[in-house]
Amino acid sequence: MDAAEFFVMRHEPLHGAMTATLFEGLSEAQIRARPHGLNSIAWLLWHVARAEDIGVNRFGVDGREVLDDGGWGRRIGLTRRDLGTGMTADEVGELSDNIDVDALRGYWEATGRRTVEVIRAVGSTSWGDVVPPEQIQRIVHDEGGYSPNAEWTAPFYTGQTRGWMVGHLGLTHSYGHFFDARTVRGMLGFPGR
């Protein structure tokens, strides 16, 4: 098994769990809720979808984002393009309150499908290549993928490989936030099983 096959093997169950497990039994108000000021499940799903879209499609293969190909920003009701790193509590609340939850699920699913298509088409042959600093600069600063409050990400990403970007933003980052969302579910009275 090569790295691309391993990625897809771990990615596919994660995508199903992010919505099926996290949304199960919750009302739309609960999906938007921020108990004790935590990020809402809606915000967390939006954030990991944006991170995966950018990580795979911009850093991984320097292609177009799903957000742009499907008119998802408008459909979701976004007023911003970034992935949310560095947002203030008020900004998290505003996004959580206003995002179209059904469209968000559609964007998450479309992003997951595109990720698998890209990984199966391209494989892992270029994963050892370092992402050029000018590409990082363009994505983080010029394209609005990251907010001005997330300036620290460009130096953090500098020197990272395409494989690291795909693996981190397409898998490990999502798994981490999946467990954040499970915590939110627990605080809403829906403990894990």
Coordinates of C-alpha atoms in Angstrom, one line a residue:
M1 CA 0.0 0.0 0.0
D2 CA 1.4 3.4 -0.9
A3 CA 0.8 6.7 0.9
A4 CA -2.0 7.8 -1.4
E5 CA -3.9 4.5 -0.8
F6 CA -3.4 4.9 2.9
F7 CA -4.7 8.5 2.8
V8 CA -7.9 7.5 1.0
M9 CA -8.4 4.5 3.4
R10 CA -8.3 6.9 6.4
H11 CA -10.1 9.8 4.7
E12 CA -13.3 8.1 3.5
P13 CA -14.6 7.0 7.0
L14 CA -13.7 10.3 8.5
H15 CA -15.8 12.2 6.0
G16 CA -18.8 10.1 6.7
A17 CA -18.3 10.4 10.5
M18 CA -17.9 14.2 10.5
T19 CA -21.6 14.6 9.5
A20 CA -23.3 11.4 10.3
T21 CA -21.9 11.0 13.8
L22 CA -21.7 14.7 14.8
F23 CA -25.1 15.8 13.5
E24 CA -27.0 12.7 14.6
G25 CA -29.9 13.7 16.9
L26 CA -29.1 17.4 17.0
S27 CA -31.4 20.2 16.0
E28 CA -30.1 23.0 13.8
A29 CA -29.9 25.2 16.9
Q30 CA -27.7 22.7 18.6
I31 CA -25.4 22.4 15.6
R32 CA -25.0 26.2 15.8
A33 CA -24.6 26.3 19.6
R34 CA -21.4 27.3 21.3
P35 CA -21.5 25.9 24.9
H36 CA -19.1 27.8 27.2
G37 CA -17.9 29.8 24.2
L38 CA -16.5 26.8 22.3
N39 CA -16.6 26.6 18.5
S40 CA -19.9 25.3 17.2
I41 CA -20.2 22.1 15.3
A42 CA -21.2 24.1 12.3
W43 CA -18.1 26.3 12.6
L44 CA -15.9 23.2 13.1
L45 CA -17.3 21.5 10.0
W46 CA -16.9 24.7 7.9
H47 CA -13.3 25.1 9.2
V48 CA -12.2 21.6 8.4
A49 CA -13.9 21.7 5.0
R50 CA -12.1 25.0 4.1
A51 CA -8.8 23.6 5.4
E52 CA -9.1 20.4 3.4
D53 CA -10.1 22.3 0.3
I54 CA -7.1 24.6 0.6
G55 CA -4.7 21.9 1.7
V56 CA -5.4 19.4 -1.1
N57 CA -6.4 21.7 -4.0
R58 CA -4.2 24.7 -3.4
F59 CA -1.1 23.4 -1.5
G60 CA -1.2 19.8 -2.7
V61 CA -1.8 20.3 -6.4
D62 CA -2.1 24.1 -7.0
G63 CA -5.5 23.6 -8.5
R64 CA -8.9 25.3 -8.1
E65 CA -10.8 25.1 -4.8
V66 CA -14.2 23.3 -4.6
L67 CA -15.4 26.6 -3.0
D68 CA -14.9 28.3 -6.3
D69 CA -16.1 25.6 -8.6
G70 CA -19.5 25.1 -7.1
G71 CA -20.4 28.6 -6.1
W72 CA -20.3 27.2 -2.5
G73 CA -19.4 30.5 -0.8
R74 CA -22.7 32.1 -2.0
R75 CA -24.7 28.9 -1.3
I76 CA -23.3 28.5 2.2
G77 CA -23.9 32.2 2.9
L78 CA -20.2 33.1 3.5
T79 CA -19.1 36.7 3.9
R80 CA -15.4 35.6 4.0
R81 CA -13.1 33.3 2.1
D82 CA -10.6 32.3 4.7
L83 CA -10.6 29.1 6.7
G84 CA -11.2 30.7 10.1
T85 CA -7.8 30.4 11.8
G86 CA -7.5 33.6 13.9
M87 CA -11.2 34.4 14.0
T88 CA -12.4 36.3 17.0
A89 CA -15.2 34.9 19.2
D90 CA -17.7 37.4 17.7
E91 CA -16.7 36.2 14.2
V92 CA -17.1 32.6 15.1
G93 CA -20.5 33.4 16.6
E94 CA -21.6 35.3 13.5
L95 CA -20.6 32.5 11.1
S96 CA -22.2 29.9 13.4
D97 CA -25.5 31.8 13.5
N98 CA -25.7 32.6 9.7
I99 CA -24.2 29.7 7.8
D100 CA -26.6 27.5 5.8
V101 CA -26.2 24.1 7.5
D102 CA -27.5 22.1 4.6
A103 CA -25.3 23.8 2.1
L104 CA -22.4 23.4 4.5
R105 CA -22.9 19.6 4.5
G106 CA -23.0 19.8 0.7
Y107 CA -19.7 21.6 0.5
W108 CA -18.1 19.2 3.0
E109 CA -19.3 16.2 0.8
A110 CA -18.2 17.9 -2.4
T111 CA -14.8 18.7 -0.9
G112 CA -14.4 15.1 0.2
R113 CA -15.3 13.7 -3.2
R114 CA -12.8 16.1 -4.9
T115 CA -10.1 15.1 -2.4
V116 CA -10.5 11.4 -3.3
E117 CA -10.6 12.2 -7.0
V118 CA -7.4 14.3 -6.8
I119 CA -5.5 11.7 -4.7
R120 CA -6.5 8.9 -7.0
A121 CA -5.6 10.8 -10.1
V122 CA -2.3 12.3 -8.9
G123 CA -1.2 9.8 -6.3
S124 CA 1.6 10.5 -4.0
T125 CA 4.5 11.0 -6.4
S126 CA 4.9 14.7 -5.8
W127 CA 4.3 14.5 -2.0
G128 CA 8.0 14.8 -1.3
D129 CA 8.2 18.1 -3.1
V130 CA 8.5 21.2 -0.9
V131 CA 5.7 23.7 -1.5
P132 CA 7.3 26.8 -3.1
P133 CA 7.4 29.8 -0.7
E134 CA 5.8 32.0 -3.4
Q135 CA 2.8 29.5 -3.6
I136 CA 2.5 29.6 0.2
Q137 CA 2.6 33.4 0.1
R138 CA -0.1 33.5 -2.6
I139 CA -2.5 31.2 -0.8
V140 CA -2.0 32.5 2.7
H141 CA -1.8 36.2 1.9
D142 CA -2.9 37.1 -1.6
E143 CA -5.9 34.8 -2.1
G144 CA -7.5 35.3 1.3
G145 CA -7.2 31.6 2.3
Y146 CA -6.1 32.8 5.8
S147 CA -7.2 35.9 7.7
P148 CA -4.8 38.7 8.6
N149 CA -4.9 37.3 12.2
A150 CA -3.3 34.1 10.9
E151 CA 0.0 35.6 9.6
W152 CA 1.9 33.0 11.6
T153 CA 0.8 30.3 9.2
A154 CA 3.1 31.3 6.3
P155 CA 6.3 30.8 8.3
F156 CA 4.8 27.6 9.8
Y157 CA 4.1 26.1 6.4
T158 CA 7.5 27.2 4.9
G159 CA 9.6 24.2 4.1
Q160 CA 6.7 21.7 4.3
T161 CA 6.1 19.2 1.6
R162 CA 3.0 18.7 -0.5
G163 CA 2.4 15.4 1.3
W164 CA 2.6 17.1 4.7
M165 CA 0.0 19.7 3.5
V166 CA -2.3 17.1 2.2
G167 CA -1.9 14.7 5.1
H168 CA -2.2 17.5 7.8
L169 CA -5.0 19.6 6.3
G170 CA -6.8 16.6 4.8
L171 CA -6.6 14.2 7.7
T172 CA -4.9 14.9 11.0
H173 CA -6.3 18.4 11.3
S174 CA -9.8 17.1 10.6
Y175 CA -9.4 14.2 13.1
G176 CA -8.4 16.7 15.8
H177 CA -11.4 18.9 15.2
F178 CA -13.7 15.9 14.9
F179 CA -12.9 15.3 18.6
D180 CA -13.4 19.0 19.4
A181 CA -16.9 18.6 17.9
R182 CA -17.5 15.4 20.0
T183 CA -16.7 17.5 23.1
V184 CA -19.3 20.1 22.0
R185 CA -21.9 17.3 21.5
G186 CA -21.1 16.0 25.0
M187 CA -21.6 19.5 26.4
L188 CA -25.0 19.6 24.6
G189 CA -26.0 16.4 26.4
F190 CA -25.1 13.9 23.7
P191 CA -22.2 12.0 25.2
G192 CA -20.1 9.7 23.0
R193 CA -20.7 6.0 22.7

